[in-house]
Amino acid sequence: MPKDLGRTVLAVWLILHGLLSAPFLKISFAASGDLLALLAIAAGVLLLMKR
């Protein structure tokens, strides 16, 4: 597992959060909140484990 996987997952979360919350893009799907929550948890755990 790469050492910077937590940062990569965090970067993906930030990009998705920005895309999904930008009102001018109008991008959304039914499980977007669940996906963002899972990515946030995964990024937090990986960062705490220093991975």
XYZ file of C-alpha atoms in Angstrom:
51
model
C 0.000 0.000 0.000
C 1.456 3.412 -0.909
C 2.538 5.590 2.008
C 0.527 8.568 0.759
C -2.764 6.748 0.167
C -4.484 8.821 2.863
C -3.524 12.032 1.103
C -4.705 10.655 -2.218
C -8.092 9.657 -0.775
C -8.352 13.069 0.887
C -7.570 14.770 -2.423
C -10.275 12.717 -4.175
C -12.742 13.633 -1.417
C -11.942 17.325 -1.731
C -12.353 17.265 -5.505
C -15.640 15.343 -5.346
C -16.971 17.558 -2.572
C -16.133 20.637 -4.595
C -17.746 19.259 -7.741
C -20.890 18.062 -5.983
C -21.414 21.244 -3.962
C -20.753 23.758 -6.761
C -24.188 25.164 -7.616
C -23.200 26.174 -11.143
C -22.172 22.629 -12.141
C -25.421 20.930 -11.061
C -23.697 17.543 -10.620
C -25.312 15.165 -8.171
C -26.425 11.573 -7.745
C -28.478 9.662 -5.199
C -25.656 8.236 -3.073
C -23.287 11.209 -3.221
C -23.583 11.910 0.518
C -22.834 8.292 1.374
C -19.854 8.213 -0.971
C -18.391 11.405 0.480
C -18.889 10.099 4.021
C -17.107 6.820 3.239
C -14.231 8.628 1.538
C -13.887 10.993 4.499
C -13.775 8.092 6.967
C -11.261 6.190 4.833
C -9.034 9.260 4.452
C -9.168 9.975 8.178
C -8.297 6.405 9.151
C -5.456 6.225 6.630
C -4.048 9.563 7.754
C -4.183 8.467 11.399
C -2.382 5.260 10.445
C 0.152 7.420 8.557
C -0.354 5.525 5.300
